[in-house]
Coordinates of C-alpha atoms in Angstrom, one line a residue:
M1 CA 37.1 -50.2 8.5
N2 CA 33.5 -49.5 7.7
R3 CA 32.5 -45.9 8.5
L4 CA 29.1 -46.0 10.2
F5 CA 26.8 -43.2 11.2
A6 CA 23.8 -43.2 13.6
P7 CA 20.7 -41.2 14.2
F8 CA 21.3 -38.0 16.1
S9 CA 20.3 -37.8 19.7
V10 CA 18.0 -34.7 20.1
K11 CA 18.0 -32.9 23.4
P12 CA 15.1 -30.4 23.3
K13 CA 15.6 -27.0 24.9
M14 CA 13.0 -25.7 27.2
M15 CA 13.2 -22.1 26.1
A16 CA 10.5 -21.1 23.7
H17 CA 12.9 -19.4 21.2
Q18 CA 14.6 -22.8 20.7
S19 CA 11.4 -24.7 19.7
T20 CA 11.8 -24.2 16.0
K21 CA 15.4 -25.5 16.1
V22 CA 14.2 -28.5 18.1
F23 CA 11.5 -29.3 15.6
I24 CA 13.9 -29.1 12.7
A25 CA 16.4 -31.4 14.5
F26 CA 13.6 -33.8 15.2
I27 CA 12.5 -34.0 11.6
F28 CA 16.2 -34.5 10.6
Q29 CA 16.5 -37.4 13.0
L30 CA 13.4 -39.1 11.6
S31 CA 14.9 -39.2 8.2
F32 CA 17.4 -41.7 9.4
A33 CA 14.7 -44.1 10.7
I34 CA 11.7 -44.2 8.4
C35 CA 11.0 -44.2 4.8
P36 CA 8.9 -41.6 3.0
A37 CA 5.2 -42.1 2.9
G38 CA 4.1 -44.7 0.3
A39 CA 7.5 -46.3 0.1
Q40 CA 5.9 -49.7 1.0
T41 CA 8.9 -50.9 3.0
P42 CA 9.1 -51.2 6.8
R43 CA 12.0 -48.9 7.6
C44 CA 15.0 -47.4 5.8
H45 CA 18.1 -45.5 6.7
Y46 CA 19.2 -42.4 4.8
T47 CA 20.2 -38.8 5.3
P48 CA 18.6 -35.6 4.0
Q49 CA 21.5 -35.3 1.6
D50 CA 20.6 -38.7 0.1
S51 CA 17.0 -37.5 -0.7
I52 CA 18.2 -34.2 -2.1
T53 CA 20.7 -36.0 -4.4
V54 CA 18.1 -38.5 -5.6
E55 CA 15.4 -35.9 -6.4
K56 CA 17.9 -33.5 -8.0
L57 CA 19.1 -36.2 -10.4
L58 CA 15.6 -37.5 -11.2
A59 CA 14.4 -34.0 -11.9
T60 CA 16.8 -33.8 -14.9
G61 CA 14.6 -36.1 -16.8
K62 CA 17.6 -38.0 -18.1
T63 CA 17.0 -41.7 -18.9
D64 CA 20.5 -42.7 -19.9
V65 CA 22.4 -45.1 -17.6
L66 CA 25.8 -43.4 -18.3
Y67 CA 24.4 -40.1 -17.2
Y68 CA 23.6 -41.5 -13.7
A69 CA 26.7 -43.6 -13.6
R70 CA 28.9 -40.5 -14.1
Q71 CA 27.2 -38.4 -11.5
F72 CA 28.9 -40.4 -8.7
L73 CA 32.5 -40.1 -10.1
G74 CA 34.9 -39.2 -7.3
L75 CA 32.7 -40.3 -4.4
P76 CA 34.6 -42.5 -1.9
Y77 CA 34.6 -46.2 -2.0
V78 CA 33.4 -47.6 1.4
G79 CA 32.5 -51.2 1.9
Q80 CA 29.8 -52.8 4.2
T81 CA 27.6 -49.7 4.3
L82 CA 24.6 -52.0 4.4
E83 CA 25.6 -53.8 7.5
I84 CA 24.7 -51.1 10.1
Y85 CA 21.6 -53.0 11.5
P86 CA 22.8 -56.6 12.1
D87 CA 20.0 -57.3 14.4
D88 CA 17.2 -55.4 12.7
E89 CA 17.5 -55.5 8.9
R90 CA 16.2 -52.4 7.0
L91 CA 16.9 -50.7 3.7
V92 CA 20.1 -48.7 3.9
L93 CA 20.2 -45.9 1.3
N94 CA 23.6 -44.3 1.0
T95 CA 24.5 -42.2 -2.1
R96 CA 27.5 -40.6 -0.5
E97 CA 29.7 -43.7 0.1
L98 CA 29.6 -46.7 -2.3
D99 CA 31.0 -50.1 -3.0
C100 CA 30.8 -51.8 -6.4
T101 CA 27.4 -53.4 -5.6
T102 CA 25.7 -50.5 -4.0
Y103 CA 27.0 -48.3 -6.8
V104 CA 25.4 -50.4 -9.5
D105 CA 22.2 -50.8 -7.4
V106 CA 21.8 -47.0 -7.0
V107 CA 22.5 -46.3 -10.7
A108 CA 20.0 -49.0 -11.7
A109 CA 17.3 -47.7 -9.5
L110 CA 17.8 -44.1 -10.7
T111 CA 17.7 -45.2 -14.3
L112 CA 14.6 -47.4 -14.0
C113 CA 12.7 -44.7 -12.1
A114 CA 13.6 -42.1 -14.7
R115 CA 12.5 -44.4 -17.6
R116 CA 9.1 -44.7 -15.9
G117 CA 8.8 -40.9 -15.4
E118 CA 9.1 -41.3 -11.6
T119 CA 10.8 -38.3 -9.9
S120 CA 10.0 -38.6 -6.2
F121 CA 12.3 -39.9 -3.5
A122 CA 9.6 -42.3 -2.3
Q123 CA 9.4 -43.9 -5.8
F124 CA 13.2 -44.3 -5.8
V125 CA 13.1 -45.9 -2.4
R126 CA 10.4 -48.4 -3.6
Q127 CA 12.5 -49.3 -6.6
L128 CA 15.7 -49.8 -4.6
H129 CA 13.9 -51.8 -2.1
N130 CA 12.3 -54.1 -4.7
Q131 CA 15.7 -54.6 -6.4
R132 CA 17.6 -55.5 -3.2
Y133 CA 15.2 -57.9 -1.5
W134 CA 13.7 -61.2 -2.6
D135 CA 10.2 -60.6 -4.0
G136 CA 10.6 -57.0 -2.9
K137 CA 10.0 -57.9 0.8
C138 CA 12.4 -56.8 3.5
D139 CA 12.0 -59.5 6.2
G140 CA 15.4 -59.9 8.0
Y141 CA 18.9 -60.3 6.8
P142 CA 18.3 -63.5 4.7
S143 CA 15.6 -61.7 2.7
R144 CA 18.3 -59.4 1.2
I145 CA 19.8 -60.8 -2.1
H146 CA 23.4 -61.5 -1.4
Y147 CA 24.9 -63.1 -4.5
F148 CA 24.7 -61.0 -7.7
S149 CA 23.6 -64.0 -9.8
D150 CA 20.5 -64.1 -7.6
W151 CA 20.1 -60.3 -8.1
I152 CA 20.1 -60.9 -11.8
R153 CA 17.6 -63.8 -11.6
D154 CA 15.2 -61.9 -9.3
N155 CA 15.4 -58.6 -11.1
S156 CA 14.9 -60.3 -14.4
R157 CA 11.8 -62.0 -13.0
L158 CA 10.5 -58.6 -11.9
G159 CA 11.1 -57.1 -15.3
F160 CA 13.8 -54.7 -14.2
A161 CA 16.7 -56.2 -16.2
S162 CA 17.7 -59.1 -18.4
E163 CA 20.9 -61.0 -18.9
V164 CA 22.5 -60.9 -22.3
Q165 CA 24.0 -64.3 -23.3
Q166 CA 24.1 -64.2 -27.1
P167 CA 25.5 -64.2 -29.8
A168 CA 28.3 -66.7 -29.7
P169 CA 30.9 -65.3 -30.3
P170 CA 31.5 -63.3 -28.2
F171 CA 29.6 -65.3 -25.5
T172 CA 31.6 -68.5 -26.0
A173 CA 32.1 -69.6 -22.4
T174 CA 29.7 -71.0 -19.8
Q175 CA 29.8 -70.4 -16.0
T176 CA 28.4 -73.2 -13.8
V177 CA 27.7 -71.4 -10.6
S178 CA 28.9 -72.9 -7.3
V179 CA 28.4 -70.6 -4.3
S180 CA 29.2 -71.3 -0.7
Y181 CA 31.4 -68.4 0.5
M182 CA 28.9 -67.0 3.0
T183 CA 28.2 -70.2 4.8
K184 CA 31.9 -71.2 4.8
H185 CA 33.0 -67.8 6.1
P186 CA 30.2 -66.7 8.5
Q187 CA 32.7 -64.8 10.7
S188 CA 33.1 -62.4 7.8
Y189 CA 29.5 -61.2 8.1
V190 CA 28.4 -59.4 11.2
S191 CA 24.8 -60.6 10.9
L192 CA 25.8 -64.2 10.5
K193 CA 28.2 -64.0 13.5
R194 CA 25.4 -62.6 15.7
H195 CA 22.6 -64.7 14.2
P196 CA 23.9 -68.2 13.4
E197 CA 20.2 -69.2 12.8
Y198 CA 20.4 -67.3 9.5
I199 CA 23.1 -69.7 8.2
P200 CA 20.8 -72.6 7.2
V201 CA 18.6 -70.1 5.3
I202 CA 21.6 -68.7 3.4
A203 CA 22.7 -72.3 2.8
R204 CA 19.4 -73.1 1.1
Q205 CA 19.8 -70.0 -1.1
E206 CA 23.3 -71.1 -2.1
K207 CA 22.1 -74.6 -2.9
D208 CA 19.3 -73.2 -5.1
L209 CA 21.7 -71.0 -7.1
T210 CA 24.5 -73.6 -7.4
G211 CA 24.3 -75.5 -10.7
H212 CA 22.8 -72.7 -12.7
Q213 CA 24.6 -72.0 -15.9
F214 CA 25.2 -68.6 -17.6
R215 CA 27.1 -67.7 -20.8
Y216 CA 29.8 -65.1 -20.6
I217 CA 32.5 -63.4 -22.7
P218 CA 35.9 -64.8 -21.8
T219 CA 38.7 -62.4 -21.2
A220 CA 40.4 -63.2 -24.5
E221 CA 37.2 -62.2 -26.4
V222 CA 36.7 -58.8 -24.6
K223 CA 38.1 -57.0 -27.7
N224 CA 37.5 -53.8 -29.6
T225 CA 35.6 -55.6 -32.4
K226 CA 32.3 -55.0 -34.2
V227 CA 30.8 -58.2 -32.7
V228 CA 31.6 -57.2 -29.1
R229 CA 30.4 -53.6 -29.7
Q230 CA 27.1 -55.0 -30.9
A231 CA 26.8 -57.4 -28.0
V232 CA 27.8 -55.0 -25.2
H233 CA 26.1 -51.6 -25.0
D234 CA 27.0 -48.4 -23.2
G235 CA 25.3 -48.6 -19.8
D236 CA 25.2 -52.4 -19.5
I237 CA 26.0 -53.8 -16.1
V238 CA 29.4 -55.6 -16.3
C239 CA 29.7 -58.6 -14.0
I240 CA 33.3 -60.0 -13.6
V241 CA 33.1 -63.8 -13.5
T242 CA 35.5 -65.3 -10.9
S243 CA 37.2 -68.6 -10.3
A244 CA 37.5 -67.8 -6.6
E245 CA 36.1 -70.7 -4.6
G246 CA 32.5 -70.3 -3.4
L247 CA 31.9 -67.1 -5.4
D248 CA 30.1 -66.2 -8.7
I249 CA 30.9 -62.6 -9.4
A250 CA 34.0 -60.7 -8.1
H251 CA 33.2 -57.2 -9.2
L252 CA 30.6 -55.0 -10.9
G253 CA 30.6 -51.8 -13.0
I254 CA 28.9 -50.0 -15.9
A255 CA 30.1 -50.5 -19.4
V256 CA 31.3 -47.6 -21.5
W257 CA 32.9 -47.7 -24.9
H258 CA 36.0 -45.6 -25.7
D259 CA 37.9 -45.4 -29.0
D260 CA 40.4 -47.9 -27.8
G261 CA 37.9 -50.4 -26.6
L262 CA 35.5 -51.3 -23.8
H263 CA 36.0 -49.7 -20.4
F264 CA 33.8 -49.5 -17.3
I265 CA 32.9 -47.2 -14.5
D266 CA 33.1 -48.7 -11.0
A267 CA 33.4 -48.1 -7.3
S268 CA 37.0 -49.1 -7.0
S269 CA 38.6 -50.4 -3.9
K270 CA 42.0 -49.8 -5.5
H271 CA 41.4 -46.2 -6.3
K272 CA 39.2 -45.7 -3.2
K273 CA 36.6 -43.9 -5.2
V274 CA 34.2 -44.2 -8.1
V275 CA 36.2 -44.0 -11.3
E276 CA 36.0 -44.4 -15.1
E277 CA 38.8 -46.8 -15.5
T278 CA 41.6 -45.6 -17.8
V279 CA 42.7 -49.1 -18.9
T280 CA 40.5 -51.2 -21.2
L281 CA 38.3 -53.8 -19.5
Q282 CA 40.4 -56.5 -21.1
Q283 CA 43.6 -55.1 -19.6
Y284 CA 41.8 -54.8 -16.3
L285 CA 40.7 -58.5 -16.4
K286 CA 44.2 -59.6 -17.3
Q287 CA 45.6 -58.0 -14.2
R288 CA 43.4 -60.1 -12.0
K289 CA 44.3 -63.8 -11.7
N290 CA 40.8 -65.0 -10.8
A291 CA 38.9 -63.1 -13.5
L292 CA 37.6 -65.3 -16.2
G293 CA 35.5 -62.9 -18.2
I294 CA 32.3 -60.9 -18.1
R295 CA 28.6 -61.5 -17.9
I296 CA 26.4 -58.7 -19.2
V297 CA 23.1 -57.4 -17.8
R298 CA 20.9 -54.8 -19.5
L299 CA 18.4 -52.6 -17.7
S300 CA 14.8 -52.6 -19.0
K301 CA 13.7 -49.6 -21.1

């Protein structure tokens, strides 16, 4: 079950000596409802701990993806953390509980901010907002990017990332995307259940994505070889291509090379936390019947 949290309800005390406590509680409450000044997004949801975590990490001056990826090791895996405002979409920022997509999204935003020398929480919020919504505009549930192939396309257009599809080998296979899962399973999405008027909009997005082709490395080629080590870099986003009906990408993580081959760091539903997988990525893929291979996305410098 998704663990949700809500803004605190503040009950001011009438006695003068409580006024300071009330003011602090009021400011604490506001942090759940609005974004910091200059964030250029209507509203967002976060806790004081989220802002502390972000600014502490950005203050290090690190620009390496793996540095940020490893800062979240051990944090709990929690799904559907973005679905807490089904009637009133807003940016949800949660650095304490992560699923595979929000984990990659947060690591990417931290890295991109750091590489531009941006260290404020407001700048991080802007970056995350621009990554997560079409054209960087939060305007209802359909404006959020739901399929990761679309995340790749939109973030590539904005200059935040680019997909690696050469050389061949190892990129010897082609995925022809066919997505329909959301519109065929609207009961799995609280916003679609409550707002069936969103379904035709999502259907148009699915139709636009369907038919696009992307090259990937098939499972058999995810080896500990020179050609794969040259093609896939530490810190690349690993996207597991799936044969599951109506889906494009089944899982995400961050690539990391070990002596025995390619591994990845992911928010794992199996381990219930963020982990650096002990098995190689090829072994991981072979254990999943719908996994066909990996697409690779590289963040901009």
